[in-house]
């Protein structure tokens, strides 16, 4: 008799996300993992791109329209739209509409790489318009010869007395037309499509070799050195390459920096805070890591802890057994006053 094999249900993972999916029949949008799992986009840009792809055609997705729906500010929404444009998920162009107005056309892409390849293919396969030859000018007709006219003999007339010719009037000067200046057309860029200005680094000021230098700060040392304090400081310096590979020290350099780290630990600084303060934001390139650590240990030394207030211990009164604070055992204030009063009465010879 064959034994039926029963497969056990898959075990849920002990950590991480667990998907509880229900089959959807309406009200859903297919989003590509190229957008939802993009490593170069912020979470705000991914969420905004997902929202835009879920909207129907013709829906307004301007900055003011999105800011009226979501709690984020217009500046954050504009920055997220620029991120989507830089990575190809969004494309905004300005087009002229009726009445001489401009409108923004927004195109959303779920596969930017394929869309870019398609645009390149369309440009490559587009037919080149052939040049239309200009029509040849028609030959002008030759003018017909005019008939030759024979002059008729005129009758003789008596010569008239010659008259002096009248002076011809001088022609009036024509007015000079000054050309009107053409209006200058200034193109106003779209504020959404203008990239943010890139800060230009200023000139690096380097002191001259003859400039006076500040005196070098001495390396701090603990007020009450102990073996445990020095051991903790040595372990911290030896473990720096785990989090900051640039700070790989030699044994001699680490031994010389141990008192400075011990001074930080004595003043209540935690090891992770000390590690971050002396290795954060190193210069590029880092040529002398030991000198940089020595300077930061001396220049960024935290202040010492405030002095602890001495606590007076509690004592039990020998007469009433009540608790009172005193550095030595004995009686409380009330019992002490009673004892001093009783002693004074006996000295005067009075009895109670």
Tab-separated table of C-alpha atoms in Angstrom:
chain	number	residue	atom	x	y	z
A	1	UNK	CA	0.000	0.000	0.000
A	2	UNK	CA	1.470	3.313	-1.064
A	3	UNK	CA	1.973	6.027	1.550
A	4	UNK	CA	0.463	9.384	0.640
A	5	UNK	CA	2.964	12.235	0.989
A	6	UNK	CA	1.524	15.274	2.688
A	7	UNK	CA	3.353	18.562	2.042
A	8	UNK	CA	3.483	20.897	5.025
A	9	UNK	CA	2.306	24.497	4.516
A	10	UNK	CA	5.098	27.054	4.081
A	11	UNK	CA	6.260	28.547	7.352
A	12	UNK	CA	6.028	32.306	7.722
A	13	UNK	CA	9.372	34.086	8.125
A	14	UNK	CA	10.397	34.888	11.685
A	15	UNK	CA	11.345	38.467	10.793
A	16	UNK	CA	10.594	40.973	8.037
A	17	UNK	CA	7.422	41.759	6.157
A	18	UNK	CA	4.638	39.209	5.610
A	19	UNK	CA	2.234	39.895	2.707
A	20	UNK	CA	-1.481	39.276	3.308
A	21	UNK	CA	-2.764	39.658	-0.263
A	22	UNK	CA	-6.394	39.556	-1.397
A	23	UNK	CA	-7.187	39.210	-5.104
A	24	UNK	CA	-8.369	42.568	-6.445
A	25	UNK	CA	-11.005	42.852	-9.160
A	26	UNK	CA	-11.343	46.648	-9.334
A	27	UNK	CA	-9.792	49.831	-7.988
A	28	UNK	CA	-6.128	48.925	-8.495
A	29	UNK	CA	-3.128	50.110	-10.544
A	30	UNK	CA	-0.141	48.097	-11.800
A	31	UNK	CA	3.052	49.840	-10.623
A	32	UNK	CA	6.473	48.758	-11.866
A	33	UNK	CA	9.173	47.804	-9.364
A	34	UNK	CA	11.457	50.187	-11.252
A	35	UNK	CA	9.567	52.955	-9.422
A	36	UNK	CA	8.503	51.336	-6.144
A	37	UNK	CA	11.990	49.895	-5.402
A	38	UNK	CA	14.154	52.634	-6.975
A	39	UNK	CA	17.316	53.222	-4.924
A	40	UNK	CA	17.999	56.723	-6.219
A	41	UNK	CA	14.599	58.267	-5.411
A	42	UNK	CA	13.348	59.478	-2.051
A	43	UNK	CA	10.283	57.951	-0.443
A	44	UNK	CA	8.325	61.140	-1.180
A	45	UNK	CA	9.227	60.954	-4.897
A	46	UNK	CA	8.305	57.235	-5.054
A	47	UNK	CA	4.947	57.881	-3.392
A	48	UNK	CA	4.231	60.887	-5.623
A	49	UNK	CA	5.152	58.924	-8.767
A	50	UNK	CA	2.863	56.067	-7.682
A	51	UNK	CA	0.015	58.546	-7.108
A	52	UNK	CA	0.489	60.166	-10.533
A	53	UNK	CA	0.484	56.787	-12.332
A	54	UNK	CA	-2.781	55.857	-10.590
A	55	UNK	CA	-4.606	58.998	-11.828
A	56	UNK	CA	-6.825	58.982	-14.959
A	57	UNK	CA	-5.902	60.789	-18.159
A	58	UNK	CA	-6.288	64.570	-18.037
A	59	UNK	CA	-6.028	64.875	-14.251
A	60	UNK	CA	-4.210	67.986	-13.009
A	61	UNK	CA	-0.865	67.173	-11.364
A	62	UNK	CA	0.561	70.660	-10.850
A	63	UNK	CA	2.379	71.692	-7.689
A	64	UNK	CA	-0.523	73.703	-6.303
A	65	UNK	CA	-3.034	70.969	-7.136
A	66	UNK	CA	-0.947	68.317	-5.348
A	67	UNK	CA	-0.262	70.595	-2.355
A	68	UNK	CA	-4.015	71.069	-1.924
A	69	UNK	CA	-4.451	67.277	-1.540
A	70	UNK	CA	-1.403	66.186	0.472
A	71	UNK	CA	0.054	67.683	3.685
A	72	UNK	CA	3.524	68.231	2.163
A	73	UNK	CA	4.564	71.775	1.236
A	74	UNK	CA	4.907	73.072	-2.324
A	75	UNK	CA	8.710	73.125	-2.004
A	76	UNK	CA	8.871	69.407	-1.105
A	77	UNK	CA	6.418	68.472	-3.868
A	78	UNK	CA	8.435	70.502	-6.426
A	79	UNK	CA	11.644	68.756	-5.321
A	80	UNK	CA	9.979	65.328	-5.678
A	81	UNK	CA	8.766	66.206	-9.201
A	82	UNK	CA	12.299	67.227	-10.166
A	83	UNK	CA	13.591	63.854	-8.901
A	84	UNK	CA	11.067	62.026	-11.080
A	85	UNK	CA	12.126	64.137	-14.087
A	86	UNK	CA	15.825	63.446	-13.514
A	87	UNK	CA	15.246	59.667	-13.481
A	88	UNK	CA	12.892	59.681	-16.509
A	89	UNK	CA	9.600	58.828	-14.779
A	90	UNK	CA	8.111	62.239	-15.574
A	91	UNK	CA	8.356	64.680	-18.468
A	92	UNK	CA	6.895	68.190	-18.466
A	93	UNK	CA	6.722	70.442	-21.525
A	94	UNK	CA	5.183	73.854	-22.181
A	95	UNK	CA	2.743	74.095	-25.093
A	96	UNK	CA	0.740	76.974	-26.536
A	97	UNK	CA	-3.035	76.755	-26.331
A	98	UNK	CA	-5.772	78.968	-27.683
A	99	UNK	CA	-5.683	82.639	-26.777
A	100	UNK	CA	-1.889	82.883	-26.665
A	101	UNK	CA	-1.660	81.069	-23.320
A	102	UNK	CA	0.826	78.420	-22.209
A	103	UNK	CA	-0.102	75.101	-20.608
A	104	UNK	CA	2.050	72.419	-18.998
A	105	UNK	CA	1.822	68.939	-20.528
A	106	UNK	CA	2.860	66.174	-18.116
A	107	UNK	CA	3.806	62.673	-19.310
A	108	UNK	CA	4.229	59.825	-16.804
A	109	UNK	CA	6.351	56.764	-17.721
A	110	UNK	CA	6.277	53.371	-15.991
A	111	UNK	CA	9.343	52.163	-17.957
A	112	UNK	CA	11.656	55.141	-18.669
A	113	UNK	CA	14.344	53.065	-20.413
A	114	UNK	CA	11.913	51.530	-22.920
A	115	UNK	CA	10.269	54.915	-23.559
A	116	UNK	CA	13.655	56.519	-24.247
A	117	UNK	CA	14.604	53.713	-26.658
A	118	UNK	CA	11.267	54.175	-28.442
A	119	UNK	CA	11.852	57.906	-28.916
A	120	UNK	CA	15.334	57.264	-30.331
A	121	UNK	CA	13.933	54.618	-32.711
A	122	UNK	CA	11.223	57.011	-33.953
A	123	UNK	CA	13.792	59.710	-34.668
A	124	UNK	CA	16.018	57.239	-36.553
A	125	UNK	CA	13.184	55.802	-38.705
A	126	UNK	CA	11.430	59.113	-39.429
A	127	UNK	CA	11.358	59.766	-43.232
A	128	UNK	CA	13.438	62.682	-44.407
A	129	UNK	CA	11.313	65.094	-46.489
A	130	UNK	CA	12.569	65.324	-50.065
A	131	UNK	CA	13.470	68.742	-51.435
A	132	UNK	CA	10.818	69.960	-53.903
A	133	UNK	CA	12.523	71.456	-57.024
A	134	UNK	CA	11.671	75.063	-57.619
A	135	UNK	CA	9.630	75.710	-60.810
A	136	UNK	CA	11.634	77.045	-63.731
A	137	UNK	CA	10.733	80.631	-64.724
A	138	UNK	CA	8.770	80.906	-67.956
A	139	UNK	CA	10.590	82.772	-70.797
A	140	UNK	CA	9.319	86.283	-71.270
A	141	UNK	CA	7.719	86.993	-74.716
A	142	UNK	CA	9.762	89.120	-77.039
A	143	UNK	CA	8.239	92.572	-77.657
A	144	UNK	CA	6.730	93.082	-81.133
A	145	UNK	CA	8.494	95.694	-83.361
A	146	UNK	CA	6.615	98.969	-83.550
A	147	UNK	CA	5.759	100.298	-87.069
A	148	UNK	CA	7.990	103.055	-88.456
A	149	UNK	CA	6.163	106.354	-88.646
A	150	UNK	CA	7.139	108.832	-91.392
A	151	UNK	CA	7.131	112.427	-90.051
A	152	UNK	CA	4.776	114.781	-91.924
A	153	UNK	CA	6.170	118.164	-93.033
A	154	UNK	CA	5.035	120.928	-90.670
A	155	UNK	CA	4.070	124.395	-92.034
A	156	UNK	CA	6.556	127.148	-91.516
A	157	UNK	CA	5.733	129.573	-88.688
A	158	UNK	CA	7.224	132.820	-87.677
A	159	UNK	CA	9.758	132.500	-84.909
A	160	UNK	CA	8.399	133.613	-81.531
A	161	UNK	CA	10.533	135.772	-79.252
A	162	UNK	CA	12.546	133.752	-76.851
A	163	UNK	CA	11.366	133.827	-73.207
A	164	UNK	CA	13.594	133.374	-70.246
A	165	UNK	CA	13.035	130.021	-68.639
A	166	UNK	CA	11.318	130.190	-65.222
A	167	UNK	CA	13.376	128.793	-62.329
A	168	UNK	CA	12.252	125.313	-61.360
A	169	UNK	CA	11.036	124.999	-57.745
A	170	UNK	CA	13.408	123.085	-55.489
A	171	UNK	CA	12.025	119.693	-54.455
A	172	UNK	CA	10.963	119.453	-50.797
A	173	UNK	CA	13.125	117.088	-48.751
A	174	UNK	CA	11.409	113.828	-47.999
A	175	UNK	CA	10.927	113.103	-44.272
A	176	UNK	CA	13.257	110.470	-42.910
A	177	UNK	CA	11.354	107.576	-41.395
A	178	UNK	CA	12.804	106.396	-38.117
A	179	UNK	CA	12.218	102.628	-37.717
A	180	UNK	CA	10.212	101.785	-34.637
A	181	UNK	CA	12.000	99.462	-32.186
A	182	UNK	CA	10.667	95.939	-32.264
A	183	UNK	CA	9.281	94.643	-28.962
A	184	UNK	CA	11.686	92.350	-27.146
A	185	UNK	CA	10.164	88.991	-26.402
A	186	UNK	CA	11.235	87.684	-23.042
A	187	UNK	CA	10.626	83.975	-22.517
A	188	UNK	CA	9.481	83.295	-18.966
A	189	UNK	CA	10.753	79.853	-17.881
A	190	UNK	CA	8.478	77.466	-16.043
A	191	UNK	CA	9.258	77.729	-12.293
A	192	UNK	CA	8.656	73.970	-11.924
A	193	UNK	CA	11.179	73.038	-14.627
A	194	UNK	CA	13.962	75.422	-13.542
A	195	UNK	CA	16.619	73.349	-11.735
A	196	UNK	CA	17.740	74.402	-8.297
A	197	UNK	CA	20.891	76.557	-8.337
A	198	UNK	CA	24.040	74.620	-7.573
A	199	UNK	CA	26.075	76.284	-4.821
A	200	UNK	CA	29.478	77.362	-6.079
A	201	UNK	CA	32.244	76.696	-3.554
A	202	UNK	CA	34.125	79.820	-2.542
A	203	UNK	CA	37.862	80.235	-2.792
A	204	UNK	CA	39.828	78.293	-0.239
A	205	UNK	CA	41.792	80.637	1.961
A	206	UNK	CA	45.260	79.287	2.655
A	207	UNK	CA	47.453	81.179	5.138
A	208	UNK	CA	50.851	82.299	3.978
A	209	UNK	CA	53.932	80.488	5.341
A	210	UNK	CA	54.921	83.613	7.303
A	211	UNK	CA	51.519	83.962	9.020
A	212	UNK	CA	51.567	83.410	12.804
A	213	UNK	CA	50.196	80.042	13.861
A	214	UNK	CA	48.221	79.206	16.948
A	215	UNK	CA	50.037	77.239	19.628
A	216	UNK	CA	49.430	73.521	19.469
A	217	UNK	CA	46.995	72.289	22.109
A	218	UNK	CA	48.400	69.647	24.447
A	219	UNK	CA	46.846	66.188	24.443
A	220	UNK	CA	44.446	65.889	27.413
A	221	UNK	CA	44.944	63.281	30.131
A	222	UNK	CA	42.580	61.878	32.794
A	223	UNK	CA	42.616	63.356	36.305
A	224	UNK	CA	42.421	59.934	37.973
A	225	UNK	CA	43.881	57.370	35.541
A	226	UNK	CA	43.029	53.713	36.070
A	227	UNK	CA	43.885	50.521	34.232
A	228	UNK	CA	40.240	49.939	33.262
A	229	UNK	CA	39.986	53.464	31.799
A	230	UNK	CA	43.166	53.043	29.721
A	231	UNK	CA	42.046	49.580	28.542
A	232	UNK	CA	38.700	50.959	27.326
A	233	UNK	CA	40.492	53.774	25.470
A	234	UNK	CA	42.914	51.329	23.804
A	235	UNK	CA	39.999	49.098	22.682
A	236	UNK	CA	38.210	52.120	21.185
A	237	UNK	CA	41.269	53.172	19.144
A	238	UNK	CA	41.914	49.605	17.964
A	239	UNK	CA	38.297	49.272	16.745
A	240	UNK	CA	38.203	52.507	14.706
A	241	UNK	CA	38.864	50.775	11.313
A	242	UNK	CA	35.607	48.790	11.694
A	243	UNK	CA	33.473	51.900	11.275
A	244	UNK	CA	36.057	54.268	9.732
A	245	UNK	CA	38.538	52.353	7.527
A	246	UNK	CA	40.616	55.498	6.902
A	247	UNK	CA	41.681	55.639	10.569
A	248	UNK	CA	43.993	52.620	10.604
A	249	UNK	CA	46.609	53.511	13.243
A	250	UNK	CA	49.958	52.000	14.058
A	251	UNK	CA	50.624	50.568	17.497
A	252	UNK	CA	52.838	53.515	18.447
A	253	UNK	CA	50.229	56.089	17.358
A	254	UNK	CA	47.452	54.280	19.240
A	255	UNK	CA	49.583	54.108	22.405
A	256	UNK	CA	50.233	57.855	22.232
A	257	UNK	CA	46.519	58.705	21.808
A	258	UNK	CA	45.258	56.508	24.680
A	259	UNK	CA	45.483	59.277	27.367
A	260	UNK	CA	43.368	61.646	25.252
A	261	UNK	CA	40.589	59.097	24.731
A	262	UNK	CA	40.755	58.179	28.426
A	263	UNK	CA	40.188	61.854	29.325
A	264	UNK	CA	36.994	61.851	27.217
A	265	UNK	CA	35.735	58.652	28.843
A	266	UNK	CA	36.508	60.016	32.319
A	267	UNK	CA	34.306	63.046	31.596
A	268	UNK	CA	31.276	60.859	30.898
A	269	UNK	CA	31.437	60.607	27.085
A	270	UNK	CA	30.128	57.345	25.649
A	271	UNK	CA	32.422	55.307	23.370
A	272	UNK	CA	30.144	55.679	20.328
A	273	UNK	CA	29.977	59.471	20.859
A	274	UNK	CA	33.780	59.663	21.110
A	275	UNK	CA	34.159	57.563	17.947
A	276	UNK	CA	31.742	59.780	15.980
A	277	UNK	CA	33.308	63.049	17.200
A	278	UNK	CA	36.885	62.195	16.229
A	279	UNK	CA	36.229	60.364	12.911
A	280	UNK	CA	33.219	62.186	11.400
A	281	UNK	CA	33.692	64.138	8.116
A	282	UNK	CA	37.445	63.633	7.556
A	283	UNK	CA	39.292	65.749	4.952
A	284	UNK	CA	39.896	64.311	1.502
A	285	UNK	CA	42.546	63.058	1.059
A	286	UNK	CA	43.390	62.045	4.648
A	287	UNK	CA	47.186	61.948	4.904
A	288	UNK	CA	47.870	61.906	8.662
A	289	UNK	CA	45.015	60.223	10.581
A	290	UNK	CA	46.938	60.207	13.878
A	291	UNK	CA	47.535	63.988	13.731
A	292	UNK	CA	43.868	64.618	12.959
A	293	UNK	CA	42.773	62.470	15.916
A	294	UNK	CA	45.244	64.239	18.212
A	295	UNK	CA	43.924	67.660	17.172
A	296	UNK	CA	40.273	66.695	17.593
A	297	UNK	CA	40.851	65.045	20.977
A	298	UNK	CA	42.407	68.293	22.226
A	299	UNK	CA	40.131	70.837	20.494
A	300	UNK	CA	36.770	69.097	21.028
A	301	UNK	CA	37.329	67.951	24.631
A	302	UNK	CA	33.992	68.088	26.519
A	303	UNK	CA	33.770	69.915	29.873
A	304	UNK	CA	34.264	67.924	33.092
A	305	UNK	CA	31.319	66.526	34.961
A	306	UNK	CA	29.939	68.678	37.805
A	307	UNK	CA	31.197	67.801	41.256
A	308	UNK	CA	28.925	65.416	43.122
A	309	UNK	CA	27.201	66.802	46.230
A	310	UNK	CA	28.199	64.750	49.328
A	311	UNK	CA	25.303	62.797	50.805
A	312	UNK	CA	24.999	62.792	54.623
A	313	UNK	CA	24.078	59.291	55.854
A	314	UNK	CA	21.058	58.497	58.028
A	315	UNK	CA	21.499	57.642	61.751
A	316	UNK	CA	19.049	56.263	64.367
A	317	UNK	CA	18.604	58.329	67.537
A	318	UNK	CA	19.818	56.547	70.668
A	319	UNK	CA	16.855	57.862	72.741
A	320	UNK	CA	13.767	58.000	70.454
A	321	UNK	CA	15.024	55.655	67.695
A	322	UNK	CA	14.014	58.159	64.984
A	323	UNK	CA	16.102	58.616	61.819
A	324	UNK	CA	18.151	61.768	61.310
A	325	UNK	CA	21.035	62.767	59.050
A	326	UNK	CA	24.444	63.063	60.650
A	327	UNK	CA	27.981	62.020	59.914
A	328	UNK	CA	28.353	60.453	63.425
A	329	UNK	CA	25.880	58.387	65.455
A	330	UNK	CA	24.154	59.915	68.518
A	331	UNK	CA	20.929	61.706	69.321
A	332	UNK	CA	18.671	63.819	67.201
A	333	UNK	CA	18.306	67.556	67.717
A	334	UNK	CA	15.244	67.343	69.989
A	335	UNK	CA	16.726	64.630	72.198
A	336	UNK	CA	20.016	66.511	72.364
A	337	UNK	CA	18.237	69.689	73.499
A	338	UNK	CA	16.299	67.673	76.094
A	339	UNK	CA	19.521	66.166	77.394
A	340	UNK	CA	21.205	69.551	77.610
A	341	UNK	CA	18.182	70.979	79.514
A	342	UNK	CA	18.099	68.120	81.987
A	343	UNK	CA	21.830	68.431	82.618
A	344	UNK	CA	21.479	72.202	83.343
A	345	UNK	CA	18.714	71.610	85.916
A	346	UNK	CA	20.780	69.045	87.835
A	347	UNK	CA	23.738	71.486	87.894
A	348	UNK	CA	21.494	74.140	89.501
A	349	UNK	CA	20.222	71.646	92.165
A	350	UNK	CA	16.649	71.544	90.843
A	351	UNK	CA	14.577	68.421	90.525
A	352	UNK	CA	11.793	67.838	88.130
